[in-house]
Short mmCIF file of C-alpha atoms in Angstrom, two decimals:
data_model
loop_
_atom_site.label_atom_id
_atom_site.label_comp_id
_atom_site.label_asym_id
_atom_site.label_seq_id
_atom_site.Cartn_x
_atom_site.Cartn_y
_atom_site.Cartn_z
CA MET A 1 -1.81 11.51 28.69
CA ALA A 2 -3.86 8.75 27.09
CA PHE A 3 -2.57 7.24 23.91
CA GLY A 4 -5.80 7.87 22.02
CA ALA A 5 -6.00 11.46 23.25
CA VAL A 6 -3.17 12.60 21.00
CA LYS A 7 -4.39 12.68 17.43
CA SER A 8 -2.28 13.21 14.38
CA LEU A 9 -2.63 16.85 13.47
CA LEU A 10 -1.59 16.16 9.91
CA HIS A 11 -3.29 13.55 7.78
CA VAL A 12 -0.63 11.23 6.45
CA GLU A 13 -0.92 10.76 2.71
CA ARG A 14 0.96 7.91 1.17
CA ARG A 15 3.16 8.67 -1.79
CA LYS A 16 1.64 7.61 -5.07
CA LEU A 17 3.01 7.44 -8.56
CA ARG A 18 2.44 10.90 -9.92
CA LYS A 19 1.14 11.61 -13.38
CA TYR A 20 3.74 11.17 -16.08
CA SER A 21 5.15 14.50 -17.24
CA TRP A 22 8.17 15.40 -19.32
CA LEU A 23 8.35 19.11 -20.01
CA PRO A 24 7.49 20.22 -16.45
CA ASP A 25 10.32 18.04 -15.10
CA VAL A 26 12.74 19.36 -17.72
CA LEU A 27 12.09 22.93 -16.60
CA ARG A 28 12.02 22.10 -12.90
CA ILE A 29 14.74 23.46 -10.61
CA GLU A 30 13.37 22.54 -7.17
CA GLY A 31 14.32 18.99 -6.33
CA SER A 32 16.87 18.69 -9.14
CA ILE A 33 20.63 18.36 -8.82
CA ILE A 34 21.37 21.68 -10.55
CA ARG A 35 22.01 23.67 -7.40
CA ARG A 36 24.45 21.07 -6.14
CA ILE A 37 26.64 20.98 -9.25
CA VAL A 38 26.34 24.53 -10.57
CA GLY A 39 29.76 25.50 -9.17
CA PRO A 40 31.79 22.67 -10.73
CA VAL A 41 29.93 22.99 -14.04
CA LEU A 42 30.66 26.73 -14.26
CA THR A 43 34.33 26.00 -13.52
CA VAL A 44 34.56 23.61 -16.46
CA THR A 45 32.66 26.10 -18.65
CA LEU A 46 35.12 28.85 -17.71
CA PHE A 47 38.06 26.59 -18.57
CA ALA A 48 36.51 25.69 -21.94
CA GLY A 49 35.95 29.39 -22.61
CA CYS A 50 39.62 30.14 -21.92
CA VAL A 51 40.66 27.43 -24.38
CA ALA A 52 38.28 28.83 -27.01
CA VAL A 53 39.56 32.40 -26.53
CA SER A 54 43.20 31.35 -26.75
CA SER A 55 42.49 29.38 -29.94
CA GLU A 56 40.07 31.69 -31.76
CA ILE A 57 41.34 35.13 -30.73
CA TYR A 58 45.01 34.69 -29.94
CA ASP A 59 45.51 31.89 -32.47
CA TYR A 60 47.23 29.74 -29.89
CA HIS A 61 46.25 26.16 -30.79
CA LEU A 62 46.49 23.26 -28.36
CA ASN A 63 44.91 20.29 -30.05
CA LEU A 64 44.73 16.73 -28.79
CA SER A 65 44.23 13.59 -30.79
CA ASN A 66 40.75 12.13 -30.97
CA ASN A 67 42.15 8.86 -29.65
CA VAL A 68 42.62 10.20 -26.11
CA VAL A 69 39.06 11.12 -25.18
CA PRO A 70 37.43 7.77 -26.14
CA LEU A 71 39.82 5.95 -23.81
CA LEU A 72 38.93 8.20 -20.90
CA SER A 73 35.21 8.11 -21.69
CA VAL A 74 35.07 4.32 -21.27
CA VAL A 75 36.74 4.47 -17.85
CA VAL A 76 34.61 7.38 -16.67
CA GLY A 77 31.42 5.67 -17.83
CA LEU A 78 32.21 2.44 -15.97
CA ILE A 79 33.09 4.26 -12.76
CA LEU A 80 29.96 6.41 -12.86
CA VAL A 81 27.70 3.41 -13.46
CA PHE A 82 29.20 1.55 -10.52
CA ARG A 83 29.01 4.64 -8.31
CA ASN A 84 25.36 5.26 -9.10
CA SER A 85 24.30 1.64 -8.65
CA THR A 86 26.13 1.38 -5.32
CA SER A 87 24.44 4.49 -3.96
CA TYR A 88 20.98 3.39 -5.04
CA ASP A 89 21.57 -0.05 -3.52
CA ARG A 90 22.16 1.68 -0.19
CA TYR A 91 19.00 3.77 -0.66
CA TYR A 92 16.88 0.76 -1.57
CA GLU A 93 18.35 -1.38 1.22
CA ALA A 94 17.52 1.33 3.75
CA ARG A 95 13.93 1.43 2.54
CA LYS A 96 13.65 -2.36 2.74
CA ASP A 97 15.00 -2.44 6.29
CA PHE A 98 12.65 0.28 7.51
CA ALA A 99 9.71 -1.42 5.79
CA ALA A 100 10.66 -4.70 7.48
CA LEU A 101 10.75 -2.90 10.84
CA THR A 102 7.29 -1.47 10.17
CA SER A 103 5.97 -4.92 9.32
CA ILE A 104 7.39 -6.40 12.53
CA VAL A 105 5.81 -3.67 14.67
CA ARG A 106 2.45 -4.22 12.96
CA ASN A 107 2.55 -7.96 13.60
CA LEU A 108 3.74 -7.78 17.19
CA SER A 109 1.28 -5.03 18.15
CA ARG A 110 -1.59 -7.09 16.71
CA LEU A 111 -0.44 -10.20 18.60
CA ILE A 112 -0.27 -8.29 21.88
CA TRP A 113 -3.62 -6.59 21.36
CA VAL A 114 -5.52 -9.77 20.48
CA GLN A 115 -3.74 -12.72 22.05
CA VAL A 116 -2.59 -11.42 25.43
CA THR A 117 -5.63 -12.27 27.54
CA ILE A 118 -6.56 -13.20 31.09
CA PRO A 119 -6.71 -17.02 31.39
CA THR A 120 -10.21 -18.41 31.38
CA GLU A 121 -11.69 -21.46 33.09
CA ASN A 122 -10.57 -24.81 31.76
CA LYS A 123 -12.77 -27.73 30.83
CA ASP A 124 -12.95 -29.02 34.42
CA GLY A 125 -14.29 -25.69 35.63
CA ASP A 126 -11.15 -24.82 37.59
CA LYS A 127 -10.11 -21.20 37.60
CA PRO A 128 -6.49 -20.28 37.10
CA PRO A 129 -4.60 -18.77 40.03
CA PRO A 130 -5.40 -15.07 40.41
CA THR A 131 -2.97 -12.61 38.86
CA SER A 132 -2.09 -9.71 41.09
CA PHE A 133 -1.77 -6.32 39.41
CA SER A 134 0.97 -5.19 41.78
CA THR A 135 2.86 -8.44 41.28
CA PHE A 136 2.76 -7.89 37.53
CA LEU A 137 4.07 -4.38 38.00
CA ARG A 138 6.97 -5.63 40.06
CA ALA A 139 7.87 -8.15 37.38
CA GLY A 140 7.35 -5.85 34.44
CA SER A 141 9.27 -2.99 32.96
CA PRO A 142 11.60 -1.05 35.31
CA SER A 143 9.74 2.10 34.33
CA LEU A 144 6.34 0.56 35.18
CA LYS A 145 6.11 0.92 38.94
CA SER A 146 3.09 0.34 41.16
CA SER A 147 1.81 3.41 42.90
CA PRO A 148 1.74 3.62 46.71
CA MET A 149 -2.08 3.61 46.60
CA ALA A 150 -2.23 0.34 44.64
CA LYS A 151 -3.89 -2.56 46.37
CA THR A 152 -1.75 -5.64 46.78
CA ASN A 153 -4.45 -8.33 46.63
CA ASN A 154 -6.59 -7.17 43.71
CA GLU A 155 -6.84 -9.55 40.81
CA LEU A 156 -5.85 -8.28 37.38
CA THR A 157 -8.86 -6.68 35.72
CA VAL A 158 -9.58 -6.29 32.04
CA ALA A 159 -8.99 -2.54 32.23
CA GLN A 160 -5.61 -3.03 33.89
CA LEU A 161 -4.60 -5.61 31.30
CA THR A 162 -5.65 -3.21 28.53
CA ALA A 163 -3.46 -0.50 30.05
CA MET A 164 -0.51 -2.91 30.11
CA LYS A 165 -1.03 -3.88 26.47
CA ILE A 166 -1.30 -0.23 25.43
CA ARG A 167 1.97 0.45 27.20
CA ALA A 168 3.69 -2.40 25.36
CA ILE A 169 2.28 -1.21 22.02
CA LYS A 170 3.39 2.35 22.72
CA LEU A 171 6.89 1.03 23.33
CA LEU A 172 6.74 -0.69 19.95
CA LEU A 173 5.78 2.56 18.26
CA SER A 174 8.38 4.45 20.28
CA PHE A 175 11.02 2.04 19.00
CA VAL A 176 10.30 3.11 15.41
CA TYR A 177 10.51 6.82 16.25
CA THR A 178 13.72 6.36 18.24
CA VAL A 179 15.29 4.44 15.36
CA MET A 180 14.57 7.40 13.08
CA HIS A 181 16.18 9.88 15.49
CA HIS A 182 19.04 7.50 16.23
CA LEU A 183 19.93 7.18 12.55
CA ARG A 184 19.89 10.97 12.26
CA ASN A 185 22.22 11.38 15.27
CA GLU A 186 19.50 13.13 17.28
CA PRO A 187 19.86 11.98 20.90
CA GLY A 188 17.42 12.56 23.72
CA THR A 189 13.64 12.59 23.88
CA ASP A 190 12.92 16.32 23.50
CA TYR A 191 11.09 16.05 20.19
CA GLU A 192 7.47 16.81 19.37
CA ASP A 193 6.86 13.44 17.75
CA TYR A 194 7.52 11.70 21.09
CA VAL A 195 4.51 13.41 22.69
CA GLY A 196 1.81 10.80 23.26
CA VAL A 197 4.08 8.02 21.96
CA LEU A 198 6.54 7.38 24.77
CA PRO A 199 4.72 5.73 27.69
CA GLU A 200 4.04 7.75 30.79
CA GLY A 201 6.80 7.47 33.34
CA PHE A 202 9.37 6.38 30.79
CA LYS A 203 12.71 7.85 31.81
CA TYR A 204 15.97 7.96 29.94
CA ASN A 205 19.09 9.50 31.42
CA VAL A 206 20.34 12.07 28.95
CA SER A 207 23.29 13.31 30.98
CA GLU A 208 25.81 11.87 28.54
CA LEU A 209 23.76 11.58 25.38
CA GLY A 210 26.14 13.88 23.55
CA LYS A 211 28.59 11.00 23.53
CA ASN A 212 26.11 8.27 22.63
CA THR A 213 25.14 9.26 19.11
CA LEU A 214 25.66 6.96 16.20
CA LEU A 215 28.34 9.27 14.81
CA HIS A 216 30.33 9.21 18.06
CA ARG A 217 30.24 5.43 18.32
CA TYR A 218 31.35 5.09 14.71
CA ALA A 219 34.28 7.44 15.35
CA THR A 220 35.16 5.42 18.45
CA TYR A 221 35.28 2.16 16.50
CA ALA A 222 37.48 3.79 13.86
CA ALA A 223 39.80 5.04 16.58
CA ILE A 224 40.22 1.53 17.94
CA ASP A 225 41.28 0.36 14.49
CA ARG A 226 43.96 3.06 14.52
CA GLY A 227 45.13 2.02 17.96
CA HIS A 228 44.00 5.16 19.86
CA LEU A 229 40.84 6.84 21.01
CA GLY A 230 41.70 10.51 20.76
CA SER A 231 40.59 12.80 23.57
CA ASP A 232 37.51 10.96 24.77
CA PRO A 233 37.34 11.58 28.52
CA LYS A 234 36.32 7.99 29.13
CA THR A 235 39.29 6.60 27.23
CA LYS A 236 42.98 7.05 27.75
CA ALA A 237 46.19 5.67 26.38
CA LYS A 238 48.90 4.51 28.70
CA GLY A 239 52.09 2.50 28.65
CA SER A 240 51.95 -1.16 27.87
CA SER A 241 52.90 -2.10 31.42
CA GLY A 242 49.38 -1.31 32.72
CA HIS A 243 50.69 -0.13 36.10
CA ASN A 244 47.51 1.66 37.24
CA GLY A 245 45.93 -1.53 38.50
CA SER A 246 43.30 -2.01 35.78
CA PRO A 247 43.34 -5.46 34.19
CA THR A 248 44.59 -5.55 30.62
CA ALA A 249 43.73 -7.90 27.79
CA THR A 250 46.42 -10.33 28.94
CA GLU A 251 45.36 -10.35 32.60
CA ALA A 252 42.76 -12.70 34.02
CA PRO A 253 39.53 -11.15 35.32
CA ASN A 254 38.92 -11.17 39.04
CA SER A 255 36.09 -12.96 40.82
CA GLN A 256 33.96 -9.86 41.25
CA THR A 257 34.05 -8.94 37.56
CA PRO A 258 33.77 -12.08 35.42
CA LEU A 259 34.74 -10.16 32.29
CA LEU A 260 36.55 -6.94 33.05
CA GLU A 261 36.15 -4.57 35.96
CA GLY A 262 34.01 -1.52 35.21
CA GLY A 263 32.46 -3.11 32.12
CA HIS A 264 35.35 -2.08 29.89
CA ALA A 265 37.59 -3.91 27.47
CA THR A 266 41.19 -3.27 26.58
CA VAL A 267 42.92 -3.35 23.22
CA LYS A 268 46.64 -3.88 23.26
CA GLY A 269 48.72 -2.49 20.43
CA ASN A 270 52.44 -2.50 19.71
CA SER A 271 53.33 0.09 22.33
CA THR A 272 50.10 1.19 24.01
CA THR A 273 47.13 -0.31 25.79
CA VAL A 274 43.80 1.35 25.14
CA GLU A 275 40.87 1.14 27.56
CA PHE A 276 37.50 1.13 25.81
CA HIS A 277 34.62 2.29 28.04
CA ALA A 278 31.90 2.59 25.41
CA ARG A 279 29.52 0.38 27.43
CA SER A 280 30.69 1.12 30.97
CA THR A 281 27.49 2.95 32.00
CA PRO A 282 23.80 2.51 31.14
CA ASP A 283 23.85 5.97 29.55
CA SER A 284 25.95 4.66 26.68
CA LEU A 285 23.21 2.31 25.46
CA PRO A 286 21.19 3.77 22.56
CA LEU A 287 17.56 4.58 23.27
CA PRO A 288 16.14 1.95 20.81
CA LEU A 289 17.97 -0.80 22.70
CA ILE A 290 16.63 0.51 26.01
CA ILE A 291 13.11 0.21 24.62
CA ALA A 292 13.81 -3.26 23.22
CA HIS A 293 15.00 -4.31 26.68
CA ASP A 294 11.78 -2.99 28.22
CA LEU A 295 9.70 -4.84 25.63
CA GLN A 296 11.49 -8.11 26.29
CA ARG A 297 10.80 -7.80 30.00
CA ILE A 298 7.14 -6.98 29.49
CA ILE A 299 6.63 -9.98 27.21
CA TYR A 300 8.34 -12.21 29.75
CA SER A 301 6.06 -10.79 32.46
CA PHE A 302 3.05 -11.67 30.31
CA LYS A 303 4.28 -15.26 30.20
CA ARG A 304 5.03 -15.52 33.91
CA LYS A 305 1.54 -14.38 34.81
CA GLY A 306 -0.17 -16.79 32.47
CA LEU A 307 -1.38 -14.15 30.04
CA LEU A 308 0.20 -16.01 27.10
CA ASP A 309 -1.20 -19.44 27.98
CA PRO A 310 -3.50 -19.56 24.92
CA LEU A 311 -0.46 -19.08 22.69
CA GLY A 312 1.69 -21.73 24.31
CA PRO A 313 5.50 -21.81 24.13
CA ALA A 314 5.48 -21.27 20.37
CA GLY A 315 3.63 -17.98 20.70
CA PHE A 316 5.97 -16.73 23.40
CA ASN A 317 8.98 -17.64 21.28
CA ALA A 318 7.43 -15.91 18.27
CA MET A 319 7.04 -12.66 20.24
CA ASN A 320 10.61 -12.85 21.42
CA GLN A 321 11.79 -13.49 17.89
CA LEU A 322 9.91 -10.44 16.63
CA VAL A 323 11.66 -8.25 19.21
CA CYS A 324 15.00 -9.70 18.15
CA SER A 325 14.11 -9.01 14.53
CA MET A 326 13.46 -5.37 15.40
CA VAL A 327 16.99 -5.09 16.77
CA GLU A 328 18.34 -6.84 13.68
CA GLN A 329 16.70 -4.26 11.41
CA LEU A 330 18.14 -1.47 13.56
CA THR A 331 21.60 -3.00 13.19
CA ALA A 332 21.16 -3.31 9.42
CA MET A 333 20.26 0.37 9.13
CA GLU A 334 23.17 1.30 11.40
CA ARG A 335 25.42 -0.58 9.01
CA ILE A 336 24.25 1.65 6.16
CA ALA A 337 24.56 4.83 8.21
CA THR A 338 28.07 4.04 9.47
CA THR A 339 29.56 2.63 6.27
CA PRO A 340 30.34 5.51 3.90
CA ILE A 341 31.62 5.15 0.37
CA PRO A 342 35.43 4.81 0.57
CA ILE A 343 37.01 8.24 0.30
CA SER A 344 39.67 7.01 -2.11
CA TYR A 345 36.96 5.86 -4.53
CA GLY A 346 35.20 9.21 -4.44
CA ILE A 347 38.44 11.13 -4.95
CA HIS A 348 39.52 8.98 -7.89
CA LEU A 349 36.09 9.32 -9.51
CA LYS A 350 36.20 13.12 -9.33
CA GLN A 351 39.74 13.17 -10.62
CA CYS A 352 38.87 11.01 -13.63
CA VAL A 353 35.77 13.07 -14.48
CA THR A 354 37.73 16.32 -14.14
CA LEU A 355 40.55 15.03 -16.30
CA TYR A 356 38.08 13.94 -18.96
CA LEU A 357 36.22 17.27 -18.97
CA PHE A 358 39.40 19.34 -19.04
CA SER A 359 40.80 17.35 -21.96
CA LEU A 360 37.57 17.55 -23.95
CA PRO A 361 37.96 21.22 -25.11
CA PHE A 362 41.38 20.51 -26.63
CA THR A 363 39.86 17.71 -28.70
CA LEU A 364 36.81 19.64 -29.92
CA ILE A 365 38.22 23.12 -30.47
CA HIS A 366 39.68 22.36 -33.91
CA ASP A 367 36.31 21.28 -35.37
CA MET A 368 33.72 23.00 -33.15
CA HIS A 369 35.43 26.37 -32.53
CA TRP A 370 33.16 28.54 -30.32
CA LYS A 371 30.59 25.75 -30.11
CA THR A 372 33.04 23.90 -27.88
CA VAL A 373 32.00 25.94 -24.82
CA PRO A 374 28.28 25.00 -24.69
CA LEU A 375 29.06 21.44 -25.73
CA VAL A 376 31.55 20.95 -22.89
CA THR A 377 29.07 22.55 -20.48
CA LEU A 378 26.43 20.05 -21.53
CA VAL A 379 28.80 17.09 -21.04
CA ALA A 380 29.91 18.43 -17.65
CA PHE A 381 26.31 18.86 -16.53
CA THR A 382 25.53 15.26 -17.50
CA LEU A 383 28.52 13.57 -15.86
CA MET A 384 28.65 15.72 -12.74
CA GLY A 385 24.90 15.38 -12.33
CA ILE A 386 25.17 11.59 -12.18
CA GLU A 387 27.87 11.79 -9.53
CA GLY A 388 25.89 14.43 -7.63
CA ILE A 389 22.78 12.25 -7.55
CA ALA A 390 24.82 9.32 -6.26
CA ASN A 391 26.25 11.51 -3.52
CA GLU A 392 22.76 12.78 -2.66
CA ILE A 393 21.15 9.38 -2.07
CA GLU A 394 24.01 7.39 -0.58
CA MET A 395 23.01 8.43 2.98
CA PRO A 396 19.19 8.11 2.94
CA PHE A 397 18.33 8.81 6.59
CA GLY A 398 18.56 12.61 6.57
CA LYS A 399 15.93 15.32 6.23
CA LYS A 400 16.57 16.47 2.67
CA SER A 401 14.00 16.10 -0.05
CA ALA A 402 16.02 13.30 -1.67
CA ASP A 403 16.17 11.28 1.56
CA LEU A 404 13.65 8.73 2.72
CA PRO A 405 10.55 10.32 4.34
CA LEU A 406 11.05 8.45 7.61
CA HIS A 407 8.84 10.82 9.56
CA GLN A 408 5.98 10.15 7.15
CA TYR A 409 6.40 6.39 7.58
CA CYS A 410 6.36 6.77 11.38
CA ASP A 411 3.25 8.96 11.34
CA ALA A 412 1.43 6.49 9.08
CA LEU A 413 2.28 3.65 11.47
CA ARG A 414 1.11 5.73 14.40
CA GLU A 415 -2.29 6.30 12.80
CA GLU A 416 -2.67 2.59 12.14
CA ILE A 417 -1.91 1.68 15.74
CA GLU A 418 -4.22 4.40 17.07
CA TYR A 419 -7.01 3.04 14.88
CA MET A 420 -6.43 -0.51 16.16
CA ILE A 421 -6.51 0.53 19.82
CA GLU A 422 -9.53 2.81 19.54
CA ARG A 423 -11.77 0.88 17.13
CA LEU A 424 -10.75 -2.78 16.93
CA PRO A 425 -11.73 -5.22 19.71
CA GLU A 426 -9.07 -6.86 21.83
CA GLY A 427 -8.93 -10.49 22.86
CA PRO A 428 -10.82 -13.41 21.32
CA GLU A 429 -14.44 -13.40 20.22
CA ASP A 430 -16.88 -13.96 23.07
CA ASP A 431 -19.15 -16.29 21.10
CA ASP A 432 -17.78 -19.17 19.07
CA PRO A 433 -20.20 -19.97 16.21
CA TYR A 434 -18.74 -23.45 15.83
CA GLU A 435 -19.62 -24.34 19.42
CA GLU A 436 -23.23 -23.25 18.85
CA GLU A 437 -23.48 -25.49 15.76
CA GLU A 438 -22.18 -28.46 17.75
CA GLN A 439 -24.76 -27.86 20.47
CA ASP A 440 -27.57 -27.74 17.89
CA ASP A 441 -26.44 -31.06 16.46
#
């Protein structure tokens, strides 16, 4: 399927600042935090109602001094401010990283489309050595194989070079889509948005993808910190003697395996030795890194065949650096996705807010009487809403309305690349106006 044959069925509209409105947002339920906190708020309201009934009907007074609540309010306010700012920092950092990845893909795709060209004659009239299409295929991506019907002595044509550049650009776009699915713990390639994006013939072994998600690798790293790996079939705990013949962390590697046999590492604890096989097979490598590996090989093939001669070494190094920057942005977003807010901090925050809200009715009941109930409900809605918003945006890679619209960003990038391939010329300009002026002089 040709890359230009698959058109975006949905026109991607960029988000704009909507018209300022106050009353519609005040009355709005969809998209607000109300549904998330309605349970805890009703619980506090019920408790405040019980205090009001016991005081006003049964004349059972439990009053607290007004000096207690101000002390708690200062602590609760500081914790909520820090919690909200930390969550939004994660949200904003995720958006910056994905925007940086989009910028890198735009730049690298433009460089490949314009500056990867067949070498031309030099000043002495000598032609460069012919570039064989089948030789390029053998040196290129492992998924880019020459067909049995391909001729072995044909020089590389413009159409063949264009097909190679389109393949490299499609891999760039595929990298962005795979990053989105990788951050959402969606392994494999059976998604509609991959249609027309992944290059033809691209294969990815999905036999063990259930164990290669971001969530699984994060759990594996945490298990190593605890000194065990649970029930992972590729990991096992054994006695510290290491009597099964596998080299341990204290043993020297053999000549056939410079590091460790089977591509695994061992972690030795106080009483157990743990074998870590997270990278023992190609299946354990995430799909974005597979694509980055393919891209690196294709760019190197461009250089070997002289297709990057106009750029020189600096241009080749710049392309390699852009691919490395793509992986760096992936790692930065993985850091956000695999670094949750410490559980102890979240627990303590909820405990402090609950303590404050449950002590508030005893302080207000003497002066406010029945008005205590709606007043406490209002305070609970405010404080719990702030914590609920922070919890909603702290993991911004999901599919909820409060998360980043990653799919929209990917579709917008896809339309840009489709436009470049279908409507913008590739390679340098045929006629140089400056050369014509020199000839006239």
